[in-house]
mmCIF file of N, CA and C in Angstrom:
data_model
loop_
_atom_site.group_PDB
_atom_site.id
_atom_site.type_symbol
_atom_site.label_atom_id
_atom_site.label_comp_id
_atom_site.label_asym_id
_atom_site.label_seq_id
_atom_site.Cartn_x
_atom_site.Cartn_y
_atom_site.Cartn_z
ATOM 1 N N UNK A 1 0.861 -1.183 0.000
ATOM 2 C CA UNK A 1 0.000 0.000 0.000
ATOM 3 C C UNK A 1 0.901 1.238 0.000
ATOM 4 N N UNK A 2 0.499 2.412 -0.270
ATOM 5 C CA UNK A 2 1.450 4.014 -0.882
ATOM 6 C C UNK A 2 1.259 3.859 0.307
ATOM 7 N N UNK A 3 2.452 4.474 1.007
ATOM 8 C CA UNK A 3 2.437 5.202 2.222
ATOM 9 C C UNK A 3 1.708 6.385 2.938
ATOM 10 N N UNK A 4 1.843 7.015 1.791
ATOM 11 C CA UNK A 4 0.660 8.304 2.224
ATOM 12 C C UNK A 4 -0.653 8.084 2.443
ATOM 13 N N UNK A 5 -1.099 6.905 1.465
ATOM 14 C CA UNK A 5 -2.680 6.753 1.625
ATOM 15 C C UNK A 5 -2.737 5.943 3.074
ATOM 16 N N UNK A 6 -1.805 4.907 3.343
ATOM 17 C CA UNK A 6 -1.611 3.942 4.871
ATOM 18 C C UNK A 6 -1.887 5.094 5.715
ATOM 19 N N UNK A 7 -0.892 6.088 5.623
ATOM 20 C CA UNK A 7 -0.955 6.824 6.933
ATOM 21 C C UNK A 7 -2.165 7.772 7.111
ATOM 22 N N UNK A 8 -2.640 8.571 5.574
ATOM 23 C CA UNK A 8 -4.084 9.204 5.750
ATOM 24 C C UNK A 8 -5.292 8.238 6.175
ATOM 25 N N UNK A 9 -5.112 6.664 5.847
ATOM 26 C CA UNK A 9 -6.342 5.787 6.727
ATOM 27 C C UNK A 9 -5.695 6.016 8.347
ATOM 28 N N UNK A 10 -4.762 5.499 8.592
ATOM 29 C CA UNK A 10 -4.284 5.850 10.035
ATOM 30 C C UNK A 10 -5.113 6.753 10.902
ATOM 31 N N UNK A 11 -4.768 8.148 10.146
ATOM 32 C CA UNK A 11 -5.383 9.591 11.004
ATOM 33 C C UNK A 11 -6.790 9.181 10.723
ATOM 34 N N UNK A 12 -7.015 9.024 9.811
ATOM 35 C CA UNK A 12 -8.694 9.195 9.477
ATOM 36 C C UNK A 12 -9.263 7.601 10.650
ATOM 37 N N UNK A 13 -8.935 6.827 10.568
ATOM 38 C CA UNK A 13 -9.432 5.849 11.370
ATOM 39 C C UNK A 13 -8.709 6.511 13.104
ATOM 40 N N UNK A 14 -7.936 6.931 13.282
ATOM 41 C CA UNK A 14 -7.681 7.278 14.881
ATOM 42 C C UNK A 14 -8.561 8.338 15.110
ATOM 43 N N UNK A 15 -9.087 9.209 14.517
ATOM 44 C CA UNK A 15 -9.552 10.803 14.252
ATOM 45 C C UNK A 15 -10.961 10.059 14.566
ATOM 46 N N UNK A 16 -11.101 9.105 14.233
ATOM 47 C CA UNK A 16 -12.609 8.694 14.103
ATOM 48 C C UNK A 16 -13.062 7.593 15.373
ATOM 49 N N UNK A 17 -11.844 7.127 15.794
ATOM 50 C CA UNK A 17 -11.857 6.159 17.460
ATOM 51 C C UNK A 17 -12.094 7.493 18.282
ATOM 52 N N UNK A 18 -11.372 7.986 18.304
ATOM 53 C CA UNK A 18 -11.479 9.266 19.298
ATOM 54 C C UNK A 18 -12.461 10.016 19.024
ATOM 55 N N UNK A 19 -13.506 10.321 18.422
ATOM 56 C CA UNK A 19 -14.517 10.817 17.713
ATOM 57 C C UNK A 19 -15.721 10.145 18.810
ATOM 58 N N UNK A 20 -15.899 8.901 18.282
ATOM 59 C CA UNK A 20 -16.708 7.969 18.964
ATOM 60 C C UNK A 20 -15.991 7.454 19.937
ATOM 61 N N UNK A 21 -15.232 7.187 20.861
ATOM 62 C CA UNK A 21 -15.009 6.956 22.025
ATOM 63 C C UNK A 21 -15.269 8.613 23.007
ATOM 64 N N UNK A 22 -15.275 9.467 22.220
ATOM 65 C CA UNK A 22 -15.822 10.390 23.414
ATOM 66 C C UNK A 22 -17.125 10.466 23.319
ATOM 67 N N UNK A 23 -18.026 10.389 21.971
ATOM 68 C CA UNK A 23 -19.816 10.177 22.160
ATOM 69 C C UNK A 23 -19.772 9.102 23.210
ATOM 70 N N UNK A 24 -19.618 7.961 22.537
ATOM 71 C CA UNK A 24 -20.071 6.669 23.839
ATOM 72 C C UNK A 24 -19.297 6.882 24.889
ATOM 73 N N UNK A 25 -18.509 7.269 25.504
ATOM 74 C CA UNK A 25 -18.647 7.699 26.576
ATOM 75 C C UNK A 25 -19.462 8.232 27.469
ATOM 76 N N UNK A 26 -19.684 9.556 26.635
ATOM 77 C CA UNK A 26 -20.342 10.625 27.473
ATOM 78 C C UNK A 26 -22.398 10.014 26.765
ATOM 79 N N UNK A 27 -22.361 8.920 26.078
ATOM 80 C CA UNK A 27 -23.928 8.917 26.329
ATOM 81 C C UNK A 27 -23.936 7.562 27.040
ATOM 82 N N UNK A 28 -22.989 6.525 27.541
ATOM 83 C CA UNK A 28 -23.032 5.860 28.139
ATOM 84 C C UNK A 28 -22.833 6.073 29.625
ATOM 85 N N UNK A 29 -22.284 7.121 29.968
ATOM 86 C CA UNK A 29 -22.305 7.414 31.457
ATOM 87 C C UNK A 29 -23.282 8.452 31.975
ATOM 88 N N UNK A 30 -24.011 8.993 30.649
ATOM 89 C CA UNK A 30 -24.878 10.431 31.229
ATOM 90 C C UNK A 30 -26.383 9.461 31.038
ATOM 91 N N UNK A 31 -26.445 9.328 30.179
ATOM 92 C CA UNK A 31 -28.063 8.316 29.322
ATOM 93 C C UNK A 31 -28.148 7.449 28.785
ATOM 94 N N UNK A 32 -27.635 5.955 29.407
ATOM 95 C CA UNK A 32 -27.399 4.744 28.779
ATOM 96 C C UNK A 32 -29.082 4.103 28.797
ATOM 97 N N UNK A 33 -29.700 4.269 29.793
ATOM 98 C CA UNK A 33 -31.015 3.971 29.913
ATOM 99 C C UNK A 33 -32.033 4.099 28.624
ATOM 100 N N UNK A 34 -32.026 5.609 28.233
ATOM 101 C CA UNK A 34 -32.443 6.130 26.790
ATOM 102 C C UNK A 34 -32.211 5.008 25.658
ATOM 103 N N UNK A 35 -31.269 5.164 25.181
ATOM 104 C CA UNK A 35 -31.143 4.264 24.474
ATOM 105 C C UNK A 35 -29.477 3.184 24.133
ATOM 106 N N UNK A 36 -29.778 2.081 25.130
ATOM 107 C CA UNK A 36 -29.065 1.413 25.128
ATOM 108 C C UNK A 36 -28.304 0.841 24.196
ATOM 109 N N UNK A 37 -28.899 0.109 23.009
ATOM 110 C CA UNK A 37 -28.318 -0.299 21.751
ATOM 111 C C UNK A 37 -27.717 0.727 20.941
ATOM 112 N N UNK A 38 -28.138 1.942 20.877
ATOM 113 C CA UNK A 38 -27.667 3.188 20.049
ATOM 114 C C UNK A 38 -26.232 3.150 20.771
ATOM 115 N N UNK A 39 -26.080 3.136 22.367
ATOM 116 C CA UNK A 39 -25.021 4.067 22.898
ATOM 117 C C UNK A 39 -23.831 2.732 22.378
ATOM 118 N N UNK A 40 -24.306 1.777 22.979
ATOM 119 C CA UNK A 40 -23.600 0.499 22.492
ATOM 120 C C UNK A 40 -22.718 0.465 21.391
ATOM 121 N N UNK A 41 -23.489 0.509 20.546
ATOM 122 C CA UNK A 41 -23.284 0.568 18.875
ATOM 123 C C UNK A 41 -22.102 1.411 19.307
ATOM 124 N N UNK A 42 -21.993 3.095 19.513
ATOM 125 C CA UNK A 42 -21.317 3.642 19.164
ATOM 126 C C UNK A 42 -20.104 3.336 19.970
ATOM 127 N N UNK A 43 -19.958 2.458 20.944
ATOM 128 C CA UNK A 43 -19.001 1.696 22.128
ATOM 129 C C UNK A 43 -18.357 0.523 21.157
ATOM 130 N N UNK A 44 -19.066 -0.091 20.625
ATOM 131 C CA UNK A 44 -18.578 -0.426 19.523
ATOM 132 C C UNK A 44 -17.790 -0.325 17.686
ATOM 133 N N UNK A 45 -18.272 0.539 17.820
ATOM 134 C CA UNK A 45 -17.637 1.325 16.445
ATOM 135 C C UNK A 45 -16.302 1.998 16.886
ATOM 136 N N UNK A 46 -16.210 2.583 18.372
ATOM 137 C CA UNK A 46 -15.069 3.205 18.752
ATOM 138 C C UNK A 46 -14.161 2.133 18.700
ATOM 139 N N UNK A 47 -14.408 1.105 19.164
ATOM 140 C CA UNK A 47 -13.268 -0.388 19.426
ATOM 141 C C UNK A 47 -12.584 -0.591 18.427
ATOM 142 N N UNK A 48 -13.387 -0.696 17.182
ATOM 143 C CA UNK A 48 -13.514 -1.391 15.998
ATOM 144 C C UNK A 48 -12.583 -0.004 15.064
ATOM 145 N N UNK A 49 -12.668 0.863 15.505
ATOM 146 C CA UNK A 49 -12.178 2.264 14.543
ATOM 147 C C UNK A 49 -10.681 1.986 15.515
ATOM 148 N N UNK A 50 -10.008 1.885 16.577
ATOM 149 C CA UNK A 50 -8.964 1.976 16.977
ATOM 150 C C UNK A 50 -8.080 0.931 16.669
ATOM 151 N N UNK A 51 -9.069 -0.243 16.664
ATOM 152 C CA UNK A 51 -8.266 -1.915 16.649
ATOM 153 C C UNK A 51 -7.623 -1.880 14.926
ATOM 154 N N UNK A 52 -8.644 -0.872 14.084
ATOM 155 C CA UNK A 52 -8.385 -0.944 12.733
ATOM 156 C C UNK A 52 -7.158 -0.290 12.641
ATOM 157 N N UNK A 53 -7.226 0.603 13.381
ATOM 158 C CA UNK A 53 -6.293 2.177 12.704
ATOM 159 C C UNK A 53 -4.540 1.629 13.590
ATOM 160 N N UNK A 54 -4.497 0.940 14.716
ATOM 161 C CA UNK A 54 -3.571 -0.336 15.355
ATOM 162 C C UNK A 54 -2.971 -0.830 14.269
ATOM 163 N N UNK A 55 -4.058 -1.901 13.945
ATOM 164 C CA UNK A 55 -3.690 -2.937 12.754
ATOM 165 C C UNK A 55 -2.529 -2.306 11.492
ATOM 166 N N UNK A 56 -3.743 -0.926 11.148
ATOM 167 C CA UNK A 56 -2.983 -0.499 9.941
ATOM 168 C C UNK A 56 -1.508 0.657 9.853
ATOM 169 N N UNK A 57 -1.517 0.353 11.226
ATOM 170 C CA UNK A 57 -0.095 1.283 12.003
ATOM 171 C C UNK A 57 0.960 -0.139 12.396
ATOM 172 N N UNK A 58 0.254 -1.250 12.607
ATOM 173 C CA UNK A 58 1.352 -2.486 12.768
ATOM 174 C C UNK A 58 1.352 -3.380 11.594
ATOM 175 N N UNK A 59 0.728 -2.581 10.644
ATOM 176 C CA UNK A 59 0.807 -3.103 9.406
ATOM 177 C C UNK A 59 0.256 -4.918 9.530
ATOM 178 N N UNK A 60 -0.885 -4.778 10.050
ATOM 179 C CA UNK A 60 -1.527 -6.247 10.493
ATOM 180 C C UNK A 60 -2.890 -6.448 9.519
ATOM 181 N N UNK A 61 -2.279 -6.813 8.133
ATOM 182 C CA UNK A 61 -3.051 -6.339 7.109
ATOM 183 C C UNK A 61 -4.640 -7.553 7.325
ATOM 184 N N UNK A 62 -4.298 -8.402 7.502
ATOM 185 C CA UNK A 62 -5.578 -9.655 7.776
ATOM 186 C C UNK A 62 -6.511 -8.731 8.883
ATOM 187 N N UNK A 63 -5.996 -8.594 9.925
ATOM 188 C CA UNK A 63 -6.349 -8.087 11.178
ATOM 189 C C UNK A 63 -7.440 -6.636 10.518
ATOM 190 N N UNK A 64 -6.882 -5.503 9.899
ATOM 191 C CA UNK A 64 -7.236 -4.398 8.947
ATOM 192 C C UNK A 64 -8.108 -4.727 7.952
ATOM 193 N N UNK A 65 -8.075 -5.975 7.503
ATOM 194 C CA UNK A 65 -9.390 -6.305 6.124
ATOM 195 C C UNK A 65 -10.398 -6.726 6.823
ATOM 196 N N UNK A 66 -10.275 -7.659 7.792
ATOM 197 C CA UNK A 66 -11.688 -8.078 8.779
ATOM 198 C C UNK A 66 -12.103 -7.365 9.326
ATOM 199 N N UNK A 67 -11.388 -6.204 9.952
ATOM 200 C CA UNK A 67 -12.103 -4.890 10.608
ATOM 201 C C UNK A 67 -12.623 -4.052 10.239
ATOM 202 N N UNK A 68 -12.658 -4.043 9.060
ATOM 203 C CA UNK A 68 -13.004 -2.827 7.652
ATOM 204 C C UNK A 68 -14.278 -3.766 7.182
ATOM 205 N N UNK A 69 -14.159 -5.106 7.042
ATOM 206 C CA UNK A 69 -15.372 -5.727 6.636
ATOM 207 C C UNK A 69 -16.125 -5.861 7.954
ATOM 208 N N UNK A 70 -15.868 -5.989 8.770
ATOM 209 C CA UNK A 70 -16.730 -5.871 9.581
ATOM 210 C C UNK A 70 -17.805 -4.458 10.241
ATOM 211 N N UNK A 71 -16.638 -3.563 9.884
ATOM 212 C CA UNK A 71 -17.753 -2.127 10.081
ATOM 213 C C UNK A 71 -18.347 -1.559 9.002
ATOM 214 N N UNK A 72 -17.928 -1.777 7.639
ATOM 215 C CA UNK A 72 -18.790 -1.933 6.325
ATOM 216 C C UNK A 72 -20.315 -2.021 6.806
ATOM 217 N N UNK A 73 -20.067 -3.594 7.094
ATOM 218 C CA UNK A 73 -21.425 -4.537 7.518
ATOM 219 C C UNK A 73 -22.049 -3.797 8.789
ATOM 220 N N UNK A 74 -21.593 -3.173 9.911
ATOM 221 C CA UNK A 74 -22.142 -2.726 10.868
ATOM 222 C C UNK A 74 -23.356 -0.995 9.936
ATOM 223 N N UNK A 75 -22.066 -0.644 9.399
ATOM 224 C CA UNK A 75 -22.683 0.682 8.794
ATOM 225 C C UNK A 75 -23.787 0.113 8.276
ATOM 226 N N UNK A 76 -23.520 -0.264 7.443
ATOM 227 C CA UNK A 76 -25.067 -0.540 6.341
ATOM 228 C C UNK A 76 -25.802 -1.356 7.080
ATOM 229 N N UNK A 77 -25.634 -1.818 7.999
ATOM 230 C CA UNK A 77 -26.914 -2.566 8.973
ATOM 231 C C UNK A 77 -27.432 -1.964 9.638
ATOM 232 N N UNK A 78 -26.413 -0.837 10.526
ATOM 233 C CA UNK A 78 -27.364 0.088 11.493
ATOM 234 C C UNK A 78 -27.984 1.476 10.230
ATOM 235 N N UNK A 79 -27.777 1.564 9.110
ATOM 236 C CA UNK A 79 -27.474 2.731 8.853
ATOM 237 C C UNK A 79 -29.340 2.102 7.489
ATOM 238 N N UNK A 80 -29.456 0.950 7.453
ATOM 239 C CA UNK A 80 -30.579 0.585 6.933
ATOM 240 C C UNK A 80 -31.944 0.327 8.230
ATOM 241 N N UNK A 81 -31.392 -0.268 9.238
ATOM 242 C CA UNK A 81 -32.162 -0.559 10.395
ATOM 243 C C UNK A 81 -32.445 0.951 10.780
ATOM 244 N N UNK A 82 -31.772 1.905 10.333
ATOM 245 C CA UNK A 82 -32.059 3.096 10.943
ATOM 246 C C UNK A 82 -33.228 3.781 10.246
ATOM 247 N N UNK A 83 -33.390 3.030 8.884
ATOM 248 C CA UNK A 83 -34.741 3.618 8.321
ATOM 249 C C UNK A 83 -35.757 2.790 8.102
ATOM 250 N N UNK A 84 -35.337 1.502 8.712
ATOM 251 C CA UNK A 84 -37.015 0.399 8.495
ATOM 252 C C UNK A 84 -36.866 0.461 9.675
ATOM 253 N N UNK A 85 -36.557 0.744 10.635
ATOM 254 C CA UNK A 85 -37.065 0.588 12.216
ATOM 255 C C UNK A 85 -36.272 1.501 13.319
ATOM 256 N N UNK A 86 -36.938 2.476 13.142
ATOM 257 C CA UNK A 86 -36.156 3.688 13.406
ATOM 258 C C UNK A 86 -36.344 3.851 15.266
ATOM 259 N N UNK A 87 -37.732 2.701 15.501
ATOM 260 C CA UNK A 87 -37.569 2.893 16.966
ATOM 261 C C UNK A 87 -36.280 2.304 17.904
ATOM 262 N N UNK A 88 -35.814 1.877 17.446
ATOM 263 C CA UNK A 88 -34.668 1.040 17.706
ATOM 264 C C UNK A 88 -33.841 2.057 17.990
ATOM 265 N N UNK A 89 -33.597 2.832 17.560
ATOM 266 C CA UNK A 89 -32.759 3.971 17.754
ATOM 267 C C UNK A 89 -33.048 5.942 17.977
ATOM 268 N N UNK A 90 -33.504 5.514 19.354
ATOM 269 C CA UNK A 90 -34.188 6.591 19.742
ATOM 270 C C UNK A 90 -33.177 8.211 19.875
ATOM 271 N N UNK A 91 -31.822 7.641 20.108
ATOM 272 C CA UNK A 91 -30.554 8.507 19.803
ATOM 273 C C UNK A 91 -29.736 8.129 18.890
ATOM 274 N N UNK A 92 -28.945 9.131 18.500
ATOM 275 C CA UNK A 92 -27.900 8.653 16.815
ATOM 276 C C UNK A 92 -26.600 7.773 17.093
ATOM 277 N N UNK A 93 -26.281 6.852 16.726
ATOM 278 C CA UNK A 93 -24.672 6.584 16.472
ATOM 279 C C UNK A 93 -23.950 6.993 15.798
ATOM 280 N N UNK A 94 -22.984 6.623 15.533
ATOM 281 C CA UNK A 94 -21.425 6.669 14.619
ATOM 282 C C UNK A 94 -21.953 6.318 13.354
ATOM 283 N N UNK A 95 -23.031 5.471 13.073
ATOM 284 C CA UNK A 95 -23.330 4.160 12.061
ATOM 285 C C UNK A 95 -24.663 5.185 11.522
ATOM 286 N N UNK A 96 -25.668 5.730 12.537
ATOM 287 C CA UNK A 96 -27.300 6.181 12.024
ATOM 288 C C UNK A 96 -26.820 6.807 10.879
ATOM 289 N N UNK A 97 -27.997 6.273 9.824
ATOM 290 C CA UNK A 97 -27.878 7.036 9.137
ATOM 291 C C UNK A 97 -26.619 7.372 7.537
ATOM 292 N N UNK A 98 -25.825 6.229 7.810
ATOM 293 C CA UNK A 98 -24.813 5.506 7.340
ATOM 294 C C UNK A 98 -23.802 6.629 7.457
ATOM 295 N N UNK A 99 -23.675 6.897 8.614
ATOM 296 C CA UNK A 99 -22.658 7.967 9.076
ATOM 297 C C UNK A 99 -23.174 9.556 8.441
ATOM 298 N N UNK A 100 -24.048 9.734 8.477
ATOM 299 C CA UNK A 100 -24.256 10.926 8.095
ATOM 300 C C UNK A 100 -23.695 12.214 8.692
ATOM 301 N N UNK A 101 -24.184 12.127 10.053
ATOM 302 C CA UNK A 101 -23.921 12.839 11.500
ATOM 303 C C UNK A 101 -21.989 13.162 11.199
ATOM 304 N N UNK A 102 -21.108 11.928 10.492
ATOM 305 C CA UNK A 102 -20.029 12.308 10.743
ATOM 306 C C UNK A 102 -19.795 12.803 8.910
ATOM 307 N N UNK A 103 -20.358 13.475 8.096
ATOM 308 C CA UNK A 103 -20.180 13.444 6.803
ATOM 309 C C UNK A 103 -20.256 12.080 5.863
ATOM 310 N N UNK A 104 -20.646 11.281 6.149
ATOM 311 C CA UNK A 104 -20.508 10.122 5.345
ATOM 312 C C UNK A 104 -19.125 9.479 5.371
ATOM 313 N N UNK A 105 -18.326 9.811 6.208
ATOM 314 C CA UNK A 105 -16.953 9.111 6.540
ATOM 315 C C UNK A 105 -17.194 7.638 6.992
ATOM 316 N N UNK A 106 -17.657 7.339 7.819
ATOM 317 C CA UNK A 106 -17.959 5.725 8.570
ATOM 318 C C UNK A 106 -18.618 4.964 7.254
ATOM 319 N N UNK A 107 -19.307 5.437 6.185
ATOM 320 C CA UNK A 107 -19.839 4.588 5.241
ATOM 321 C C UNK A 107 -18.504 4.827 3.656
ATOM 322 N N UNK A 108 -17.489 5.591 3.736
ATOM 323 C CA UNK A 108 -16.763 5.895 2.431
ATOM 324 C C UNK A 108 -15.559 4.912 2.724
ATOM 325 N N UNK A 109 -15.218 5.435 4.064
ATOM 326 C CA UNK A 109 -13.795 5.534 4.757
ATOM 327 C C UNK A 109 -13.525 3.306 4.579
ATOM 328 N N UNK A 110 -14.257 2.548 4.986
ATOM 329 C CA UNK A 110 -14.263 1.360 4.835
ATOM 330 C C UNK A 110 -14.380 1.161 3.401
ATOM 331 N N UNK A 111 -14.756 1.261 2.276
ATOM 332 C CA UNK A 111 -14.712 1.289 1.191
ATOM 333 C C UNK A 111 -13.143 1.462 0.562
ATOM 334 N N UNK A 112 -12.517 2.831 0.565
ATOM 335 C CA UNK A 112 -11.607 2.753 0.498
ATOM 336 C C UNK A 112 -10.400 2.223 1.022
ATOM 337 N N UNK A 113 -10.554 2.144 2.275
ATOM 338 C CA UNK A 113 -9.663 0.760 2.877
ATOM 339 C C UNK A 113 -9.133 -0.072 2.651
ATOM 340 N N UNK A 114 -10.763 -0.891 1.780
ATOM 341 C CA UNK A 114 -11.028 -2.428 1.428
ATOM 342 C C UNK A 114 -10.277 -2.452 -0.168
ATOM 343 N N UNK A 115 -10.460 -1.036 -0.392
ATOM 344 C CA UNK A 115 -9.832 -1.030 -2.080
ATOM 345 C C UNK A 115 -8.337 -0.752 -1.833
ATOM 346 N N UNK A 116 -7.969 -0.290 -0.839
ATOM 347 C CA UNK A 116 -6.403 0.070 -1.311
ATOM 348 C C UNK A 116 -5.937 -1.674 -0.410
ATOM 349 N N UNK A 117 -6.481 -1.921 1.013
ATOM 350 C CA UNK A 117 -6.171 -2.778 1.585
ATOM 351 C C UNK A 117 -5.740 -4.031 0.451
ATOM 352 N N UNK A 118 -6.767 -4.069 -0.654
ATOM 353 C CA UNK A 118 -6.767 -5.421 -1.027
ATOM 354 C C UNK A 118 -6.089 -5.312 -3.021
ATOM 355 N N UNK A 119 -6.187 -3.583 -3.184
ATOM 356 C CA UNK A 119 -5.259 -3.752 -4.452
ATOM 357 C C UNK A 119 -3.807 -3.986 -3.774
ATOM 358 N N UNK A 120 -3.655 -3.951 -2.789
ATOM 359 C CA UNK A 120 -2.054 -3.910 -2.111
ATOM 360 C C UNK A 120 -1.603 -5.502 -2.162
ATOM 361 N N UNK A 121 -2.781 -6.109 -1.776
ATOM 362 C CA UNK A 121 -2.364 -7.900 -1.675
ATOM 363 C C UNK A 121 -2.337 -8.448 -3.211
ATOM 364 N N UNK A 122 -3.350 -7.838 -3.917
ATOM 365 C CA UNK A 122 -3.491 -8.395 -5.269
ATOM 366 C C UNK A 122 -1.898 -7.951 -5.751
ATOM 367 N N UNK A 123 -1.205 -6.900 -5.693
ATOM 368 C CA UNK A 123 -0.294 -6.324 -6.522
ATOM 369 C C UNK A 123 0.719 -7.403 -5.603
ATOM 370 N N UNK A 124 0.838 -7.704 -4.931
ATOM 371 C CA UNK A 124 2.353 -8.100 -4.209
ATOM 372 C C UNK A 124 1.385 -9.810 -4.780
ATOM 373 N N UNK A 125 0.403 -10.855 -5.059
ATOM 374 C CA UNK A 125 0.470 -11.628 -5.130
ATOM 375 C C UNK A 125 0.899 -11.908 -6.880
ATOM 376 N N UNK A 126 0.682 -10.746 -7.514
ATOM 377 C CA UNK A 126 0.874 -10.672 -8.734
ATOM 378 C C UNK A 126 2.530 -10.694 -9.101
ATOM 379 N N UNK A 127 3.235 -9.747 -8.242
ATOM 380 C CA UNK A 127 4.479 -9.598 -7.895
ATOM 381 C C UNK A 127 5.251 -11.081 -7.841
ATOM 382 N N UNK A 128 4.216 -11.946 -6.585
ATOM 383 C CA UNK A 128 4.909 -13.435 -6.072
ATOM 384 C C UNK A 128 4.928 -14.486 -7.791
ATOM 385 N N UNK A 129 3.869 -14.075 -7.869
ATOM 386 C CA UNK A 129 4.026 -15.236 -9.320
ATOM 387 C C UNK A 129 5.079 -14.880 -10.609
ATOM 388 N N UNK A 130 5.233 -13.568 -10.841
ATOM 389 C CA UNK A 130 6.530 -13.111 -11.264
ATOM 390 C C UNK A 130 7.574 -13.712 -10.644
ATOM 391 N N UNK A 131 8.028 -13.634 -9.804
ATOM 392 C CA UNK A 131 8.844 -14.448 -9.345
ATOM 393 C C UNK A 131 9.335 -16.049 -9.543
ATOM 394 N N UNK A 132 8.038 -16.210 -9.486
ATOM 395 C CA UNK A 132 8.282 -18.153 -9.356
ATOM 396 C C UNK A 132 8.063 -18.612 -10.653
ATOM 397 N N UNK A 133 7.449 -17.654 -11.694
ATOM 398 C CA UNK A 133 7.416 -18.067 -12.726
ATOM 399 C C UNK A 133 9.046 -17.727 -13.509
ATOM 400 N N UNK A 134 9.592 -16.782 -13.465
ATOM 401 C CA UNK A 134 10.872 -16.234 -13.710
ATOM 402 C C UNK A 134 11.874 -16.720 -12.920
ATOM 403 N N UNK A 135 11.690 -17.532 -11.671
ATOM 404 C CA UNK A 135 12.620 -18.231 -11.187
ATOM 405 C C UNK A 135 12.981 -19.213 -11.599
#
C-alpha cells in the first residue's frame, strides 16, 4: 500500500476512534437507559475504529481487512435498520444514518480501505508469481 494513503487511513481511522469513544462515553455514562443499543453501537464502532487504525499502524493487514469488513457490515446494517425501524434507535450513532452525522466518513472511509487494503495484496500476489514463474 502508498504510504501516504496507509498513513491518511491511520489519522482518518484514529480521528474517528477518538470521535466515537468520546460520544459513547459521554452517552453511556450520562443516558445509557435512553437508548441502550444506540449508545452500544457507538461503544462499539469506537473499538472497531482503533483496533483498525492499530492494525494499519502495525501493518496487520488480515487483522485491517476483517475490521473494515466488519464495520462496512455494521454501517449498512445500522445505517438501513435506521430507516425500516427507526424505533430502535431513539438517539444517533457513529453508524445512524450511514454515518451521516459524521459526513458520510464511517460509510466511504471502509470502502476505500477495502480497495487500497486489497489492491495492495493483489499487486504483491501478482508480484509473487513473477517471481516463481521467472525463477
Amino acid at each position: 500500500m502508498n504510504p501516504v494513503a496507509r498513513i491518511a487511513l491511520i489519522v482518518a481511522y484514529a480521528v474517528l476512534g477518538l470521535a466515537a469513544t468520546g460520544r459513547s462515553v459521554v452517552q453511556i455514562t450520562t443516558k445509557f437507559s435512553e437508548a441502550p443499543l444506540a449508545y452500544s453501537v457507538s461503544a462499539v464502532s469506537a473499538v472497531l475504529y482503533v483496533m483498525i487504525a492499530v492494525a494499519l499502524w502495525k501493518r496487520w493487514r488480515s487483522l485491517a481487512v476483517a475490521g473494515t469488513v466488519i464495520e462496512l457490515a455494521g454501517v449498512l446494517i445500522v445505517g438501513t435498520l435506521g430507516y425500516v425501524e427507526s424505533s430502535w434507535w431513539p438517539d444517533e450513532t457513529v453508524w445512524t444514518g450511514y454515518g451521516s452525522a459524521y459526513g458520510w466518513v464511517p460509510l466511504a472511509l471502509p470502502i476505500v480501505a477495502l480497495t487500497l487494503l486489497l489492491r495492495g495484496r493483489r499487486a504483491r500476489a501478482t508480484a509473487d508469481d513473477a517471481v516463481v514463474t521467472d525463477g
